[in-house]
Coordinates of C-alpha atoms in Angstrom, one line a residue:
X1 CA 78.3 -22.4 -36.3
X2 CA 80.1 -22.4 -39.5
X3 CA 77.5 -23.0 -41.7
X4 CA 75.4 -20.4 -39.6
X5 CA 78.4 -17.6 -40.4
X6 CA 78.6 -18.6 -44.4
X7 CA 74.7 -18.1 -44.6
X8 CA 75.4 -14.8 -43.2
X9 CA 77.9 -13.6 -45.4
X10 CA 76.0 -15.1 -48.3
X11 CA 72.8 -12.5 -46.7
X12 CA 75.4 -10.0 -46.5
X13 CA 76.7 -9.9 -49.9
X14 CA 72.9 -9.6 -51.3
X15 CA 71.6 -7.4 -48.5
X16 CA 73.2 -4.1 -47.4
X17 CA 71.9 -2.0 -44.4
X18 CA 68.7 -3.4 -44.8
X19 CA 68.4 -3.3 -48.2
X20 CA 67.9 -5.5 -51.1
X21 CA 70.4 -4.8 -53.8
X22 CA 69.4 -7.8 -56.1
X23 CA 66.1 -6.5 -56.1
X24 CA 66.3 -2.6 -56.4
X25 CA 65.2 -1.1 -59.4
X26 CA 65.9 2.4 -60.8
X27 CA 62.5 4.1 -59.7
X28 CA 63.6 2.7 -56.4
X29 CA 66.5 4.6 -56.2
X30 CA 66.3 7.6 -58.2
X31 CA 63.1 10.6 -58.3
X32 CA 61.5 9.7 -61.9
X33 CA 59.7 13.5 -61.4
X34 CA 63.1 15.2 -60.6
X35 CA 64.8 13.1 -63.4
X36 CA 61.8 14.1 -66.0
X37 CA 62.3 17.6 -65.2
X38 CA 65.7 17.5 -65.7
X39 CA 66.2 15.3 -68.7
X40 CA 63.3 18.0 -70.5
X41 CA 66.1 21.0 -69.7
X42 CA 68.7 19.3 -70.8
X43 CA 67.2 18.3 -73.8
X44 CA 65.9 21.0 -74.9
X45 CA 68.9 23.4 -74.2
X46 CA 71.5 21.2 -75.3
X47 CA 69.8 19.9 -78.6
X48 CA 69.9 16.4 -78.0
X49 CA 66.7 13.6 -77.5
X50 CA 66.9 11.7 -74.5
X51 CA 65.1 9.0 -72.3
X52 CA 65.8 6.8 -69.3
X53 CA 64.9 2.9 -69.7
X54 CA 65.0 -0.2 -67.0
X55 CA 67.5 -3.3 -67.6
X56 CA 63.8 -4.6 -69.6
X57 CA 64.7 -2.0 -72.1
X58 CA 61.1 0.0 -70.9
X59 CA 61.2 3.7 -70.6
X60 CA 60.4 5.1 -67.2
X61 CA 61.0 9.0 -68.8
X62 CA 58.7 9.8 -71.0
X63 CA 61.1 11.3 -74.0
X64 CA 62.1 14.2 -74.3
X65 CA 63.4 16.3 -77.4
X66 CA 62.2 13.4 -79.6
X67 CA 62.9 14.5 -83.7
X68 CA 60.4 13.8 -86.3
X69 CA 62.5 11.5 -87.9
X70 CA 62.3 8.9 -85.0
X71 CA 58.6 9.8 -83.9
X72 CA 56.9 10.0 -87.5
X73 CA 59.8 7.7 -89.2
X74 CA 61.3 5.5 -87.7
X75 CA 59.0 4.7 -85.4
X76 CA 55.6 4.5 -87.5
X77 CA 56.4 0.4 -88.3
X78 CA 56.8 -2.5 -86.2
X79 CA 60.3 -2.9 -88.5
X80 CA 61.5 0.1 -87.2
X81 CA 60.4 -0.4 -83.8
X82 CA 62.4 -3.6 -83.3
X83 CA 65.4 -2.3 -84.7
X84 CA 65.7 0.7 -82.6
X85 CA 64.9 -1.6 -80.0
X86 CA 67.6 -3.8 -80.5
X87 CA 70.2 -1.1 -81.5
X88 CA 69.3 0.5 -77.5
X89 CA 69.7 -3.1 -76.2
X90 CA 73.2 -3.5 -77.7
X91 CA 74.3 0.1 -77.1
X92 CA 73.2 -0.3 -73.1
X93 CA 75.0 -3.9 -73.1
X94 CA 78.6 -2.5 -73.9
X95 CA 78.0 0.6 -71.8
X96 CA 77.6 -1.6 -69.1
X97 CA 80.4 -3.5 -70.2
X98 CA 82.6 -0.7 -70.4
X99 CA 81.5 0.8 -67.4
X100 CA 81.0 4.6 -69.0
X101 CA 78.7 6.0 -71.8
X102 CA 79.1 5.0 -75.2
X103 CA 79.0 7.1 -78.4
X104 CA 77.7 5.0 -81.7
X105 CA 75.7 5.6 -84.7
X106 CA 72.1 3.6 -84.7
X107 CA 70.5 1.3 -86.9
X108 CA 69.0 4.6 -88.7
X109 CA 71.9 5.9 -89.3
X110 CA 71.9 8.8 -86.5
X111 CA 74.7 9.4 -83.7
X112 CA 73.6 8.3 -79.9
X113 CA 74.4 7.7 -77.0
X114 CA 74.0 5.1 -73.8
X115 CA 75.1 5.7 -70.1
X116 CA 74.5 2.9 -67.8
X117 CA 73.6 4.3 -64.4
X118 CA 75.2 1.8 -61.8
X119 CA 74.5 1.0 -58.6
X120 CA 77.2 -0.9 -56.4
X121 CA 78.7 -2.2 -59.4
X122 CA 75.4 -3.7 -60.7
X123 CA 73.8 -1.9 -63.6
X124 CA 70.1 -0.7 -62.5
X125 CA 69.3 1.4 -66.1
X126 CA 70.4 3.5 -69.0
X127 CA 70.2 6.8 -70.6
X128 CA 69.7 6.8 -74.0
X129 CA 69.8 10.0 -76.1
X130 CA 71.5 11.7 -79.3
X131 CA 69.4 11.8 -82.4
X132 CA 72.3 14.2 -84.0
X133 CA 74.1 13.8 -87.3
X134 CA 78.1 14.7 -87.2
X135 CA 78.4 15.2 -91.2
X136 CA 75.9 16.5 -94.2
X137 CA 73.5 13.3 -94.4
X138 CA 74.2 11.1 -97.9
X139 CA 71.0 10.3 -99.3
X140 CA 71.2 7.1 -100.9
X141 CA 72.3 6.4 -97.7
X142 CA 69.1 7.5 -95.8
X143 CA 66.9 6.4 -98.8
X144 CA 68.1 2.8 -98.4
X145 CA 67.2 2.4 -94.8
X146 CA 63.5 4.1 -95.7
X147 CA 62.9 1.4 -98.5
X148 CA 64.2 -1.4 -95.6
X149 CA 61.4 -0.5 -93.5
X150 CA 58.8 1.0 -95.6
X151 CA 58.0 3.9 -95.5
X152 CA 58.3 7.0 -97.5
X153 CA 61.9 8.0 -99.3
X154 CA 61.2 11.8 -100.0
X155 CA 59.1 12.3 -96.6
X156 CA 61.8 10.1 -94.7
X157 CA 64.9 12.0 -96.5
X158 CA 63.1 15.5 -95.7
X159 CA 62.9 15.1 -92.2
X160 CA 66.8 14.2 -92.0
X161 CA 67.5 17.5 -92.9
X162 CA 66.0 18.5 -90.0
X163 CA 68.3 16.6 -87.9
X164 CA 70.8 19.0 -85.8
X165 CA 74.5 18.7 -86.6
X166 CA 77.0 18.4 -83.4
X167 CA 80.5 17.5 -83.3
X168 CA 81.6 14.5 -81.5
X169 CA 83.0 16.4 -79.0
X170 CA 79.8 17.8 -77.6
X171 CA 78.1 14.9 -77.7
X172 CA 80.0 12.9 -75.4
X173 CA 79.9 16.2 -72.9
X174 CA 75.9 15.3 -73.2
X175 CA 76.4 12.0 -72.6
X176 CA 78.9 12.4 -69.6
X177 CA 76.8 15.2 -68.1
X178 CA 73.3 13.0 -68.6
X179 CA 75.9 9.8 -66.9
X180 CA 77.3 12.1 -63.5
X181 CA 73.8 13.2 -62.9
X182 CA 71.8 10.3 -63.3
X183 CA 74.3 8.2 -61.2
X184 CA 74.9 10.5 -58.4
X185 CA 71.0 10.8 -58.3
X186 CA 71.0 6.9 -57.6
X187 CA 74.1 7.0 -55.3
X188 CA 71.9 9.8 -53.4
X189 CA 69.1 8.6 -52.9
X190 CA 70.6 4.9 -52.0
X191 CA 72.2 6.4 -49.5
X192 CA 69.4 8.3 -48.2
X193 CA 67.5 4.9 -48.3
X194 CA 71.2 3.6 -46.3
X195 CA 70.3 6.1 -43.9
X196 CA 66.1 5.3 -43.5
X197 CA 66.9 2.0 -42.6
X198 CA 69.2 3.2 -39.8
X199 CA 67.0 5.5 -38.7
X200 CA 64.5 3.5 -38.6
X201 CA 66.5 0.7 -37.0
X202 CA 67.1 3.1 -34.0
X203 CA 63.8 4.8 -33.6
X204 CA 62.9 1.2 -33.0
X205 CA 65.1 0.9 -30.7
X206 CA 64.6 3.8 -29.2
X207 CA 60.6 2.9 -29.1
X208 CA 61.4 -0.2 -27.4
X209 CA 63.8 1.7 -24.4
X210 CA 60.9 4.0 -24.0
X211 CA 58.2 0.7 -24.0
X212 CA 60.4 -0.2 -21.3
X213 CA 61.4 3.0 -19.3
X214 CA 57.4 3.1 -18.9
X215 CA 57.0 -0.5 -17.7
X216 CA 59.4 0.5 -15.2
X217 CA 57.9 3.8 -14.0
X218 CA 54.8 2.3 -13.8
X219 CA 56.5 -0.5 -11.3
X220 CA 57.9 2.2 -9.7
X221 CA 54.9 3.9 -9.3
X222 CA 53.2 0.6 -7.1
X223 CA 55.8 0.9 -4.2
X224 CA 54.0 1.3 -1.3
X225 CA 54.7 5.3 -0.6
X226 CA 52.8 4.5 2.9
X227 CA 56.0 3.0 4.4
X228 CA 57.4 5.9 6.0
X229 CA 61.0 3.8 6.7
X230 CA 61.7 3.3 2.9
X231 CA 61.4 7.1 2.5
X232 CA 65.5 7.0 1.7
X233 CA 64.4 4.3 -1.1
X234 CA 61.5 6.3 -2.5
X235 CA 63.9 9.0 -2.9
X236 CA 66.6 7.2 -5.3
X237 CA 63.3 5.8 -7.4
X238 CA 62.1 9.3 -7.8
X239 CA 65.5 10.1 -8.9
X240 CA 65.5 7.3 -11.0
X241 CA 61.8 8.4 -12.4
X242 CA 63.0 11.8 -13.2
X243 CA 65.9 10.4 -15.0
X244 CA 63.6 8.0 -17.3
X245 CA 61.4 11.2 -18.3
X246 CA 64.4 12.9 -19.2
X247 CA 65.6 9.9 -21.2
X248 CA 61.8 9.8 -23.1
X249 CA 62.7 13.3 -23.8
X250 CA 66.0 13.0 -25.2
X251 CA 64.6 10.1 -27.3
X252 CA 62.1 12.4 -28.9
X253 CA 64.4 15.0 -29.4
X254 CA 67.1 12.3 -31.3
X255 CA 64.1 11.2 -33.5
X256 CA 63.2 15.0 -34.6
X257 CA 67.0 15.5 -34.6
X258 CA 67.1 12.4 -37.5
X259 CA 64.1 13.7 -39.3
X260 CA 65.6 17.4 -39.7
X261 CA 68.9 15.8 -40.8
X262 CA 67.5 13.2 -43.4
X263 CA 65.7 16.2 -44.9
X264 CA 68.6 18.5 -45.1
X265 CA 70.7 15.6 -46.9
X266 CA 68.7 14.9 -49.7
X267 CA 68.1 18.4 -50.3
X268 CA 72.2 18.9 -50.5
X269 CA 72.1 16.0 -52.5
X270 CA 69.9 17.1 -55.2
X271 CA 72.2 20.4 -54.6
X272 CA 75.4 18.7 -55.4
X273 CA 74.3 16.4 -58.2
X274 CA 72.9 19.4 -59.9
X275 CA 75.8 21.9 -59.0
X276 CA 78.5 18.6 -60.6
X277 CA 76.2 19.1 -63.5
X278 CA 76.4 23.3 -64.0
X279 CA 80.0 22.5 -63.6
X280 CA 80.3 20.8 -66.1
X281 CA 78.1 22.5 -69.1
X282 CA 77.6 25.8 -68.1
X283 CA 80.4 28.1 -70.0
X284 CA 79.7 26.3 -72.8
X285 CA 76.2 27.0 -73.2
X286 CA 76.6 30.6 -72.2
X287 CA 79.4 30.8 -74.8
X288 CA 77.4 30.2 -78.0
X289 CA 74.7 32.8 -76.8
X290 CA 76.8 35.5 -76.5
X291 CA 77.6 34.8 -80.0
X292 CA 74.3 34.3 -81.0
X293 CA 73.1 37.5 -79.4
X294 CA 76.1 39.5 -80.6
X295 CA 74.7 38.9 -84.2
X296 CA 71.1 39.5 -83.3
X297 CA 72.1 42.7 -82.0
X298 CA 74.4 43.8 -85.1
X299 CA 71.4 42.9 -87.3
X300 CA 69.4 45.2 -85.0
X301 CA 71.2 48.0 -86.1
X302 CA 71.1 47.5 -89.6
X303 CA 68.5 49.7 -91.5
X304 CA 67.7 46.9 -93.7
X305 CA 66.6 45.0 -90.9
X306 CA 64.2 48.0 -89.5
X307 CA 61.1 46.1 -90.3
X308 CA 62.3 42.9 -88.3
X309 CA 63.2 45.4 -84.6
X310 CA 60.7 44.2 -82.4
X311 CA 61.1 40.5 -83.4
X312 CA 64.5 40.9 -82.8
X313 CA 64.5 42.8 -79.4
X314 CA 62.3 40.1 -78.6
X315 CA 65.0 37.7 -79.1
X316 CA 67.8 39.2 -77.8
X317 CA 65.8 39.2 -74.4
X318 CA 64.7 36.0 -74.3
X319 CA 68.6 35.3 -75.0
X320 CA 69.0 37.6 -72.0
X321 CA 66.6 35.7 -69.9
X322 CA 68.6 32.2 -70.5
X323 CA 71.7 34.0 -69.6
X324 CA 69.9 35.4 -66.3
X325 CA 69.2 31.7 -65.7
X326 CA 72.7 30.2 -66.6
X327 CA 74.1 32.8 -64.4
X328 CA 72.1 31.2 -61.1
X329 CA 72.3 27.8 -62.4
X330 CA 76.3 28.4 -62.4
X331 CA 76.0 29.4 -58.7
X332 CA 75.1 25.9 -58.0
X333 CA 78.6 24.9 -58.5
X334 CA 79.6 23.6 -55.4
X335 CA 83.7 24.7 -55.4
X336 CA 82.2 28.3 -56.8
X337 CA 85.2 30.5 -55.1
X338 CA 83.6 33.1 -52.6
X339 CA 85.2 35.9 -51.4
X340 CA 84.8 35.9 -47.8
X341 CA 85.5 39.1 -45.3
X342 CA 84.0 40.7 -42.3
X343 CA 81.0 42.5 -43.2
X344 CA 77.9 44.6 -41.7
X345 CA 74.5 42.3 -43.1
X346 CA 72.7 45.5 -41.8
X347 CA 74.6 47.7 -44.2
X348 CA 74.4 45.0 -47.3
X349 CA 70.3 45.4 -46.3
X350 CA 70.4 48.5 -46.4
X351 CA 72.2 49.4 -49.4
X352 CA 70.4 47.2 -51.7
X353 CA 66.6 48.7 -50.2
X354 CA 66.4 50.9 -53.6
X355 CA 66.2 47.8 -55.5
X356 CA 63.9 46.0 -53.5
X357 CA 61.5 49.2 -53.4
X358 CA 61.6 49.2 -56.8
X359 CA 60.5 45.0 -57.8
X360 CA 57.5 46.0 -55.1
X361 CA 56.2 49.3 -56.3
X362 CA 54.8 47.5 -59.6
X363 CA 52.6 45.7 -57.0
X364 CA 51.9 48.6 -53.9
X365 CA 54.2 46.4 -51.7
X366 CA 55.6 48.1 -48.7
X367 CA 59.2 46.3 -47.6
X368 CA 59.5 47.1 -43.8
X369 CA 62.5 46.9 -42.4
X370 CA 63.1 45.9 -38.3
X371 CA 67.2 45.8 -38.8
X372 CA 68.6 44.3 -34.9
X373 CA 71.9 44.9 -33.2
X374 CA 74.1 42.0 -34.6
X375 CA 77.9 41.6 -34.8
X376 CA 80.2 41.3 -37.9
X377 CA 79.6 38.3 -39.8
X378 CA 82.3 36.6 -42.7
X379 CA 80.5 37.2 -45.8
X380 CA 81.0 37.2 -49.6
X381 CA 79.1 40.7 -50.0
X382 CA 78.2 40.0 -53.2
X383 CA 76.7 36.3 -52.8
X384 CA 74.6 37.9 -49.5
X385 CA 73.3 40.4 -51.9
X386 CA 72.0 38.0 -54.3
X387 CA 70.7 35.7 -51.7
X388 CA 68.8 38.3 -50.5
X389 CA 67.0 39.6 -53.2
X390 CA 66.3 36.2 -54.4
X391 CA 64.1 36.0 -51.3
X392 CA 62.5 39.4 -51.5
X393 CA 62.1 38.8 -55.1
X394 CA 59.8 35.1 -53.8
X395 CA 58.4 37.6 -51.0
X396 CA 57.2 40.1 -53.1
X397 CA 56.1 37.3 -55.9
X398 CA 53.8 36.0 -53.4
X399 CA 52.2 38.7 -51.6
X400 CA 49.2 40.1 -53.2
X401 CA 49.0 43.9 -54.0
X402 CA 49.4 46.4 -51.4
X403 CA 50.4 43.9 -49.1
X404 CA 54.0 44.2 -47.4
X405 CA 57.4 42.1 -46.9
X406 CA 59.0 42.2 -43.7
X407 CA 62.8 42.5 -43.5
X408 CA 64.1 41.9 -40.2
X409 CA 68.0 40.9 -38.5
X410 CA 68.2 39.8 -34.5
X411 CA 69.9 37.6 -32.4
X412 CA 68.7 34.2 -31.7
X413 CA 70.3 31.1 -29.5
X414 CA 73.7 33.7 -29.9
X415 CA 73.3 33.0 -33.5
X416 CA 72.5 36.2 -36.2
X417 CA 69.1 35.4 -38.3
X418 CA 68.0 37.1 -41.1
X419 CA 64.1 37.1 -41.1
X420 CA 62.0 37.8 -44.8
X421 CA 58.2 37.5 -44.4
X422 CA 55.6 37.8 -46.6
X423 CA 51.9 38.0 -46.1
X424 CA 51.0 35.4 -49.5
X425 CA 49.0 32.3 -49.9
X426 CA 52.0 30.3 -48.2
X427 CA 53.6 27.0 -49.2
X428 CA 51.6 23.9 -49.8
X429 CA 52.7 21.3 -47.2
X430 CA 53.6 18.7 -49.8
X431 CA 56.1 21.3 -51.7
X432 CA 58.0 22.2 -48.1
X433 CA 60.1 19.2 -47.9
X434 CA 61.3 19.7 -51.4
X435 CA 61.9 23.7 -51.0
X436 CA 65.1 24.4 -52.4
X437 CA 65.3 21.3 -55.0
X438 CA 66.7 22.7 -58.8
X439 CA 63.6 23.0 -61.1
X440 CA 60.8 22.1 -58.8
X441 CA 59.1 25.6 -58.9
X442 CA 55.1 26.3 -57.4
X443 CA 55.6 29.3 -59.8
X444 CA 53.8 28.9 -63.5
X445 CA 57.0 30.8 -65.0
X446 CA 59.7 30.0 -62.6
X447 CA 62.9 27.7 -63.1
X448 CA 62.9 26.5 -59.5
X449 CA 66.5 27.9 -59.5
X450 CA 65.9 31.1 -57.5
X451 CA 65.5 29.2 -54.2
X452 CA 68.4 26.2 -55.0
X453 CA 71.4 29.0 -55.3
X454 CA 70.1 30.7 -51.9
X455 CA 70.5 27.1 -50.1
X456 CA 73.9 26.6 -52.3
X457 CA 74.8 30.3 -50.9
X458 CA 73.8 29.2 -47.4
X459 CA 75.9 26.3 -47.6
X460 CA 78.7 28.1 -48.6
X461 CA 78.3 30.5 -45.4
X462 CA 78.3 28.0 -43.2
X463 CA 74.9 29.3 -42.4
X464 CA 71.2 27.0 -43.2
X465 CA 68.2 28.4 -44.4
X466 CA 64.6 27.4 -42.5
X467 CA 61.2 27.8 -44.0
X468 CA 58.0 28.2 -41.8
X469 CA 54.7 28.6 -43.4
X470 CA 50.8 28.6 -43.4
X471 CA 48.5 28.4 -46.5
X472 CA 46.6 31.7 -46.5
X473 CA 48.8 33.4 -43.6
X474 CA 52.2 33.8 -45.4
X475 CA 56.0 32.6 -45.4
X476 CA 58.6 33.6 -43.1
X477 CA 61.8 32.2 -44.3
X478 CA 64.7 32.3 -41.8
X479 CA 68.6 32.9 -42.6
X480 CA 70.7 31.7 -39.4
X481 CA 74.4 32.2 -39.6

């Protein structure tokens, strides 16, 4: 018995609800499509190169933000290959040692970065990324390393120049930003896996209670109803039959119930890993493009600079554009203080049907409103307004010209809903589990933002947010409070 209890602690220590922990690997346990996605944004806004590798060292990102000094340099001999190799290994050792990211400079002489991403205290991969220079490069220095693994001084040296300057500062925000995200993204979806296995545990059950409630129905069913003197009897097995049907139905109803939930909790865990993230970097990439435009703008109204207007209007939106989509990546912050008070939604509707009217004249839409009698609700006025025309804004997107979108408020189950329909292509049924997930977009253009701050918004109402919809009919999406 002993023995027997040892072995099962020994399990228990390598297995956890069901799952292998000596055996998971990081594409187990984290969305490599999601990750992609996000380690490209980040990137690219930020100004640092990035990829993901396994404990093998392999990448399982494809890189992002790479500079031509490590793609057409470094990287163009086996030399240079094997170094950067080994300086990633080392780097991603004494992370893991250490337990957080590391900040060092690489055997090219460029300033990087590793952040394990750790799993129950066992490290499952690492972020690598960086590719910065903190002072003015010294070029015997740089010159040196070219001749070590042959290739080309000048063409080598040139290229270094190229190389972004950051202070040290920001580049450990990079690297702590890249480290929260990428381990709550494991933590996540480990526990979504947790919760699987649970549910999967008790729909078995639950299968087998039903496997049995019918064996016994059927018994029940073979009683010999002719024998008018067990009438009393019959009576307490009908009973007893009508009770198992409702127990089939309640077990069908728990197993929809778990479905429902497991896809509402990864969706507010991709929510919350993303809002930790906007958190944490969003001020201070706003900050330098209001400087940045500020210039642009004072250049603008130099005569001088008459010849260069259009380029620079040009710029000066696109900088408004990023600001328009730092502004809803900021409402992903999950402690984002609301200012909640009793409110009329069918006023808010109403008061904001100018600016709906005018996103669907470009396109002939009609918006038709069908407002309900509904009571007071607590709302932050200002969050409800840009939830809403989010939606329309989709709504509108979607529907072809001269269509309509149909705005509508009722009571259902005692519960207020807010109804927007539109009469588009719909949403494809592999993109409707994922609705609402930060930069998954079906839209060419579009950030995948839009729909993520209505959710966040929902969430912070206390209210939840469902989606029905047929390819070629149209989308009804569904605001209960």
């Amino acid at each position: 018995m002993d023995d027997q209890v040892t072995r099962t602690e020994r399990t228990t220590v390598k297995v956890k609800n069901g799952l292998d922990l000596s055996n998971i690997q990081l594409s187990d346990v984290i969305d490599i499509n999601f990750l992609q996605r996000f380690q490209d944004s980040f990137a690219k806004g930020v100004g640092v190169a990035s990829v993901t590798v396994n404990l093998e060292g392999d990448a399982i990102t494809n890189p992002s933000n790479y500079t031509r000094y490590c793609m057409d340099y470094i990287h163009a001999t086996s030399k240079g290959d094997k170094r950067c190799a080994e300086s990633h290994r080392k780097a991603g050792e004494e992370a893991a040692r250490l337990g957080k990211p590391v900040v060092y400079e690489c055997h090219a002489g460029l300033i990087d970065f590793a952040a394990p991403i750790i799993l129950e205290g066992r490290q499952i991969g690492t972020i690598l990324g960086g590719q910065v220079l903190m002072d003015i490069p010294n070029e015997e220095k740089y010159r040196k390393i070219a001749k070590e693994i042959g290739i080309s001084e000048d063409g080598y040296f040139e290229s270094v120049k190229e190389i972004r300057q950051l202070s040290k500062e920001s580049v450990e925000a990079a690297a702590d930003v890249l480290y929260i995200v990428a381990n709550n993204m494991s933590k996540a979806e480990y526990q979504q896996q947790i919760l699987t296995a649970k549910s999967k545990l008790l729909s078995d059950s639950l299968d087998k209670i039903s496997l049995s409630m019918k064996k016994l129905a059927a018994s029940v069913s073979m009683v010999n109803v002719s024998q008018v003197h067990l009438d009393k009897e019959m009576n307490n097995v009908n009973t007893i039959n009508n009770k198992i049907n409702e127990m089939m139905d309640l077990t069908k109803n728990i197993a929809d119930m778990i479905s429902a939930q497991k896809i509402e909790m990864a969706r507010l865990d991709r929510l919350n890993l993303v809002g930790e993230m906007a958190a944490s970097i969003g001020h201070e990439v706003r900050n330098p493009l209001t400087t940045v435009r500020g210039y642009l703008q004072f250049l603008n109204k130099k005569t001088e600079f008459s010849k260069y207007a259009s380029s620079l209007e040009m710029m000066i939106e696109e900088l408004d554009r990023a600001n328009e989509i730092i502004t809803e990546f900021l409402s992903l912050a999950k402690d984002r203080r609301v200012d909640l008070k009793e409110s009329d939604l069918n006023k808010i509707i109403a008061r904001i049907v100018p600016l709906m009217q005018a996103d669907g004249v470009l396109k002939g839409i009609q918006i038709n409103l069908e407002l309900g009698d509904i009571p007071s609700l607590i709302l932050d006025e200002k969050e409800i307004r840009q939830l809403i025309l989010n939606l329309v804004k989709n709504a509108i997107e979607a529907t072809d010209d001269d269509g309509s979108v149909a705005i509508a408020t009722y009571i259902t189950e005692d519960r207020p809903v807010l109804s927007i329909a539109d009469e588009g292509c719909g949403i494809p049924k592999e993109f409707l589990d994922k609705i609402g997930t930060p930069f998954l977009s079906t839209k060419p253009q579009g950030t995948g933002l839009g729909l993520a701050v209505c959710y966040r918004i929902a969430e912070r109402h206390s209210a939840s947010i469902n989606i029905h919809s047929k390819e070629g009919i149209g989308t009804t999406v569904k605001v209960i409070f």
